[in-house]
Short mmCIF file of C-alpha atoms and ligand atoms in Angstrom, two decimals:
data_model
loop_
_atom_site.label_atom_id
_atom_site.label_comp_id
_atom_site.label_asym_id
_atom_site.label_seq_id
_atom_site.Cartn_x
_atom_site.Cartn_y
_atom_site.Cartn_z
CA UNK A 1 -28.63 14.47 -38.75
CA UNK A 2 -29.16 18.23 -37.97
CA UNK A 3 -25.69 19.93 -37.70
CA UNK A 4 -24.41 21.14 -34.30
CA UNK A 5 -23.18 24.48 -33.25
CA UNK A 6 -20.81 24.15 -29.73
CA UNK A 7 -20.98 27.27 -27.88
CA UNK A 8 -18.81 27.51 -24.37
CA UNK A 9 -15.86 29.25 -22.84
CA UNK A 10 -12.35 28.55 -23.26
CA UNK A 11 -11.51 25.14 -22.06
CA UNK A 12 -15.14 24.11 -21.04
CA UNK A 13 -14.91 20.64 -23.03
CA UNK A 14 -15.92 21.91 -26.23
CA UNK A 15 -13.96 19.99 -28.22
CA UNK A 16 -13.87 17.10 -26.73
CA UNK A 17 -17.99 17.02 -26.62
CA UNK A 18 -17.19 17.49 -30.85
CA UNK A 19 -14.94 14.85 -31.07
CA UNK A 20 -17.16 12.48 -29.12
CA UNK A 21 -20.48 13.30 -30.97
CA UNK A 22 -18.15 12.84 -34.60
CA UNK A 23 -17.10 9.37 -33.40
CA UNK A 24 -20.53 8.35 -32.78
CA UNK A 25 -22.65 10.16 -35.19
CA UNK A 26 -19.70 9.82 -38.35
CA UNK A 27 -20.13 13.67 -38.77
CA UNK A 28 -17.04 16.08 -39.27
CA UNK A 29 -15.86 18.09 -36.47
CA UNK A 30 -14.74 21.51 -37.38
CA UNK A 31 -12.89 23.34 -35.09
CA UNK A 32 -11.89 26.89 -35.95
CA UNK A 33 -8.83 26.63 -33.63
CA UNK A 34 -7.53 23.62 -34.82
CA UNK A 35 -7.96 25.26 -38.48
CA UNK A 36 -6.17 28.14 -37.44
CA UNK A 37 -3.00 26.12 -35.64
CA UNK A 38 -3.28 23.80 -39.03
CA UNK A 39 -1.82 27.34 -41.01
CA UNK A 40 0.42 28.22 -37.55
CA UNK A 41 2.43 25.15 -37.83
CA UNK A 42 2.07 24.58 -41.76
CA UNK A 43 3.79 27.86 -41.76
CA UNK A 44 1.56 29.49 -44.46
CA UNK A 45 1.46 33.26 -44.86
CA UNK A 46 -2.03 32.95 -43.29
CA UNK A 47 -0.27 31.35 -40.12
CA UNK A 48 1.65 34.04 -39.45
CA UNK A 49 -0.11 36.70 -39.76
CA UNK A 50 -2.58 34.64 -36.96
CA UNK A 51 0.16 34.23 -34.49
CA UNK A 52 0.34 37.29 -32.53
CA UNK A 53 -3.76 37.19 -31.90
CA UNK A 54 -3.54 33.65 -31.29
CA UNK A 55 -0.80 33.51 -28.40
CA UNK A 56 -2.18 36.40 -26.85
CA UNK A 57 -6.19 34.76 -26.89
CA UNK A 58 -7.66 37.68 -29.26
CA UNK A 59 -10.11 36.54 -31.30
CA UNK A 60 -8.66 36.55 -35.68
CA UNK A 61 -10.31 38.63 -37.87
CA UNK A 62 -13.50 37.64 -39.27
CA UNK A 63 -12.23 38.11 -42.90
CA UNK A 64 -9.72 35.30 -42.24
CA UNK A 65 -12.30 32.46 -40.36
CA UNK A 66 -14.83 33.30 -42.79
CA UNK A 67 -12.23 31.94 -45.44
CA UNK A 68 -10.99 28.93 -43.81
CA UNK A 69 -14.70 27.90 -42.79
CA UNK A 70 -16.13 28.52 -46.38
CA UNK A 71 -13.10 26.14 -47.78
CA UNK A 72 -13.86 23.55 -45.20
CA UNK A 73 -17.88 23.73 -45.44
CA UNK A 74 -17.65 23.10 -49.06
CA UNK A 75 -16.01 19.62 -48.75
CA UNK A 76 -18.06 16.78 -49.63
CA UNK A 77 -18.16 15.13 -45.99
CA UNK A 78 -20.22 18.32 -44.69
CA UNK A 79 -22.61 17.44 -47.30
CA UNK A 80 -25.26 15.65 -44.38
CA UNK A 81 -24.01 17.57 -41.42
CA UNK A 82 -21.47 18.51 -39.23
CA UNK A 83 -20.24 20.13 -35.72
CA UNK A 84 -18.84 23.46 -35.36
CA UNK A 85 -16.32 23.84 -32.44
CA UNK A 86 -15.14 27.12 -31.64
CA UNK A 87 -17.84 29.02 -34.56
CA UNK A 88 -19.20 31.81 -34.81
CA UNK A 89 -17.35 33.91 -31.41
CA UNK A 90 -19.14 36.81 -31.72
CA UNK A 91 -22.94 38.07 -33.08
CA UNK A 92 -21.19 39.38 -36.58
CA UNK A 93 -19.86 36.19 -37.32
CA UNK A 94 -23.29 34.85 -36.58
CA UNK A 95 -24.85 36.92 -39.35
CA UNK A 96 -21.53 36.36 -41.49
CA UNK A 97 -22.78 32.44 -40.94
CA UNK A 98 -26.15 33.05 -41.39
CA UNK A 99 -25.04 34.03 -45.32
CA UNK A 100 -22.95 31.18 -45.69
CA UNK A 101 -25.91 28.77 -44.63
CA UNK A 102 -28.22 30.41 -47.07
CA UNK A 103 -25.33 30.49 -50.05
CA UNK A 104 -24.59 26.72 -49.40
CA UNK A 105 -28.57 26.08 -48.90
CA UNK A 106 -27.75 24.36 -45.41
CA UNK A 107 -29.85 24.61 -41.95
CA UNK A 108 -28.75 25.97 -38.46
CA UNK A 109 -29.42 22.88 -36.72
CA UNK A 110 -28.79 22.87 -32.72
CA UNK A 111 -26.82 25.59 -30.97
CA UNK A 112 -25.53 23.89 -27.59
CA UNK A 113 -24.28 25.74 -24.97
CA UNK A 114 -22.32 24.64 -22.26
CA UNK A 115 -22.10 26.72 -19.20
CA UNK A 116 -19.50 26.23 -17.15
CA UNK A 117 -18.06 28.98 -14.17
CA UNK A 118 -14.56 30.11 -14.91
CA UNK A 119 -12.79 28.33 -12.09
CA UNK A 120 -13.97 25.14 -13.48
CA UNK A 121 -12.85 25.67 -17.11
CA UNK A 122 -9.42 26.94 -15.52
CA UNK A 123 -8.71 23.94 -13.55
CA UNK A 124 -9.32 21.84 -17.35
CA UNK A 125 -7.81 24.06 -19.05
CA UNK A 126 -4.61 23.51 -16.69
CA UNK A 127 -4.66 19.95 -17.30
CA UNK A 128 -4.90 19.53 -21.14
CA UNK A 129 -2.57 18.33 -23.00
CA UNK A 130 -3.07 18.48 -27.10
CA UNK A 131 -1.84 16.05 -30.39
CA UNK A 132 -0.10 18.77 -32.74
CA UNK A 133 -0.56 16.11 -35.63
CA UNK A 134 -4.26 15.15 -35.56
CA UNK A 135 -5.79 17.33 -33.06
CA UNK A 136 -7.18 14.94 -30.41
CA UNK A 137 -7.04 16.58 -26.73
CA UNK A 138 -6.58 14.87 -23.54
CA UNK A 139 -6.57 15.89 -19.59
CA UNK A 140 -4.69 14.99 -17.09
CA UNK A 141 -7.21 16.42 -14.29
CA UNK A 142 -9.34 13.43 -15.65
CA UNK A 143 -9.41 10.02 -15.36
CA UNK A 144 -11.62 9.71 -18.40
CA UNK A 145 -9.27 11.62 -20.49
CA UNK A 146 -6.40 10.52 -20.01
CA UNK A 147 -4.12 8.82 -23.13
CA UNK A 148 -3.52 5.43 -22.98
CA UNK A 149 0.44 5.89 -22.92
CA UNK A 150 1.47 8.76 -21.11
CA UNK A 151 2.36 11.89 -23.26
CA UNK A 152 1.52 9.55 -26.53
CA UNK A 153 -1.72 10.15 -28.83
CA UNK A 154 -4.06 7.42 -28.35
CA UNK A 155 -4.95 7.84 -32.11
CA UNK A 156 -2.00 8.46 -34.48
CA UNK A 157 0.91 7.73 -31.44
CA UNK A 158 2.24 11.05 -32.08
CA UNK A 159 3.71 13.19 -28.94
CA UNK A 160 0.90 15.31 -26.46
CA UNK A 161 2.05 18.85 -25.74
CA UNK A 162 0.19 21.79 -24.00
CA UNK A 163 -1.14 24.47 -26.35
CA UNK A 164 1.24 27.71 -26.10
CA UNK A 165 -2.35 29.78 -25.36
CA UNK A 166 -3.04 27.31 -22.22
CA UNK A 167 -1.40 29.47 -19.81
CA UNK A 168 -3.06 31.46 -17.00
CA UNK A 169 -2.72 34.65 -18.58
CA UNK A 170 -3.42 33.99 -21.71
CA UNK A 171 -6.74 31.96 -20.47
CA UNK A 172 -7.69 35.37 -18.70
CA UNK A 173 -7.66 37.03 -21.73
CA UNK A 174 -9.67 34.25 -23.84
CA UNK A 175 -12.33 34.67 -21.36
CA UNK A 176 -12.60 37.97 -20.81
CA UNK A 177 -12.96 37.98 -24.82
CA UNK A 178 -15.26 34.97 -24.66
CA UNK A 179 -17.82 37.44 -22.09
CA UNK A 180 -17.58 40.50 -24.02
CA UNK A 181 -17.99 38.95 -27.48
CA UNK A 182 -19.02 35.42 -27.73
CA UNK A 183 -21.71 35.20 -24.77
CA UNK A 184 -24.31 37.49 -26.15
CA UNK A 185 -24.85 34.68 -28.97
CA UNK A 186 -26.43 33.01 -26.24
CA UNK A 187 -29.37 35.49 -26.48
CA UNK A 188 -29.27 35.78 -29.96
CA UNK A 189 -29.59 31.71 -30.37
CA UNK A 190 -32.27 31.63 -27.53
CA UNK A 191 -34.30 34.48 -29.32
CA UNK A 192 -34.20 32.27 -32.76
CA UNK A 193 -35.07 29.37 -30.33
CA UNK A 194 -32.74 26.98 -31.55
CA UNK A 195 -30.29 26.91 -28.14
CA UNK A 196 -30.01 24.51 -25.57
CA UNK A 197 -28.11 24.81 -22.64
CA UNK A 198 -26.27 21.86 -20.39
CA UNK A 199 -24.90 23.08 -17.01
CA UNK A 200 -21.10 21.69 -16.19
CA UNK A 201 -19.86 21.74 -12.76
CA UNK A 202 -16.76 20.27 -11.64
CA UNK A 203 -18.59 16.97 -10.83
CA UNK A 204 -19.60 16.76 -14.54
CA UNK A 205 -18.04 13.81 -16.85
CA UNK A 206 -17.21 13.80 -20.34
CA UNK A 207 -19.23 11.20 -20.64
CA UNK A 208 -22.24 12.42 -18.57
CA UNK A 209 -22.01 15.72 -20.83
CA UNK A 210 -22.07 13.57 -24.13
CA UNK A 211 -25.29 12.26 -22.77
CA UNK A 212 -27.13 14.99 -21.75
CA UNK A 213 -26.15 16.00 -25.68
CA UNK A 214 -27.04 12.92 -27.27
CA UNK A 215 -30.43 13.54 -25.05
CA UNK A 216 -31.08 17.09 -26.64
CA UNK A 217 -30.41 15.47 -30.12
CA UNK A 218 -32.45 12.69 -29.96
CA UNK A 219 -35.18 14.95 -29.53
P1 LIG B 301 -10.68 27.44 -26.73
O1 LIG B 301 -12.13 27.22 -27.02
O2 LIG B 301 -10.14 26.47 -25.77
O3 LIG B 301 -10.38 28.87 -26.32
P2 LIG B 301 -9.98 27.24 -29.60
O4 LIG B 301 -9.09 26.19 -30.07
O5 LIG B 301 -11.44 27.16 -30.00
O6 LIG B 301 -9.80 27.24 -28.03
O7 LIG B 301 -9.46 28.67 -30.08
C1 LIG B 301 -8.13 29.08 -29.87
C2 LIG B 301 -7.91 30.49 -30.44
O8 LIG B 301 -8.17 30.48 -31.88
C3 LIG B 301 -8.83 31.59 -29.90
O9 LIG B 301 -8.36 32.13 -28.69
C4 LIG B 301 -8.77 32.60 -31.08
O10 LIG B 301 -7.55 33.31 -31.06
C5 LIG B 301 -8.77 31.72 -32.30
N1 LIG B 301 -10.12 31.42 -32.82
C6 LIG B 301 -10.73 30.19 -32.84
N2 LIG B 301 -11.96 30.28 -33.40
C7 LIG B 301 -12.14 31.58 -33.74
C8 LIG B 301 -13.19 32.30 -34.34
N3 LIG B 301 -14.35 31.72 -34.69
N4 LIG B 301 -13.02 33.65 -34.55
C9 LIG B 301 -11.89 34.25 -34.22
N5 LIG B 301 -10.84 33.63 -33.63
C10 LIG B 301 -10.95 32.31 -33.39
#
């Protein structure tokens, strides 16, 4: 299956779309974030130099992402696809990945946008709650997403936490960062003509999202 490019603003469902499409397509989901808090909590030199631009919802150099995703593109389960959460966040690291394709001889595949207003994404991002073990991510503003056991991973039983970055301010900051540098991708992938957009609301499921995407790659 073509590989899938998630493009959205903080909190909009992105990674829970990923997670959903790997379960039912047995493709890898690679999230950028969850890369990044893999070094913050394995303590590696890498992880803190991160932690300052990662609490305060700045994006991390490109020089450091570009390193993580190479490592991670090159394992064998990428090999027939996979979806990118969280990649590229601004236009350079769209020509940065543009390189990498070419290197690893790999296609684009879809770019999927989903556009969500910024009260909406707030009010999810208020209710998440995140596995620091395997990366799963739950809500608590929604019935769908809720764990099974309260506060307990549904998939390796380990303990739910908020992220340190979901907080007001920091959200603020992640999507003032998200307009200035990540939206203009959304031209850039309409131009190439390989972006589709999904509108969210606050009426919108998980699960009626994860159709409409299943819809768009069925195509
Ligand atoms: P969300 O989409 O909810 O904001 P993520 O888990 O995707 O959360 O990202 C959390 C943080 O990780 C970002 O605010 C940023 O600091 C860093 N980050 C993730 N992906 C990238 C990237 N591609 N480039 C630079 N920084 C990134």
């Amino acid at each position: 299956m073509k590989s899938v490019i998630l493009i959205a603003p903080p909190a909009a469902g992105k990674g829970t779309m990923a997670s959903m499409l790997s379960k039912t397509f047995n493709m890898p989901h690679i999230s950028t974030g969850d890369l990044l808090r893999n070094e913050m909590s394995n303590q590696t030199s890498l992880g803190l130099k991160i932690k300052d631009d990662m609490e305060k919802g700045n994006l991390v150099s490109d020089e450091i992402i570009t390193e993580l995703l190479i490592n991670r593109l090159t394992k064998p389960d990428c090999e027939n696809g996979y979806i990118l959460d969280g990649y590229p966040r601004n236009v350079e690291q769209a020509y940065i990945y543009e390189d990498i394709l070419d290197k690893l001889d790999k296609e684009i595949g879809v770019v999927i946008f989903l556009d969500i207003d910024k009260a909406t994404a707030l009010y999810r991002m208020s209710g998440r709650i995140v596995c620091a073990t395997c990366g799963a991510s739950y809500n608590l503003n929604n019935v769908e997403l809720q764990p099974k056991v309260e506060g307990i991973c549904d998939d390796c039983k380990s303990p739910l936490n908020k992220r340190s970055d979901d907080n007001v301010d920091t959200f603020n900051n992640r999507f003032d960062t998200y307009i200035n540098k990540t939206s203009s991708l959304i031209n850039y992938y309409q131009e190439q003509g390989v972006l589709e957009r999904i509108s969210i609301d606050a009426s919108s499921t998980a699960n009626s999202t994860f159709e409409a995407v299943k819809k768009i790659l069925k195509r």
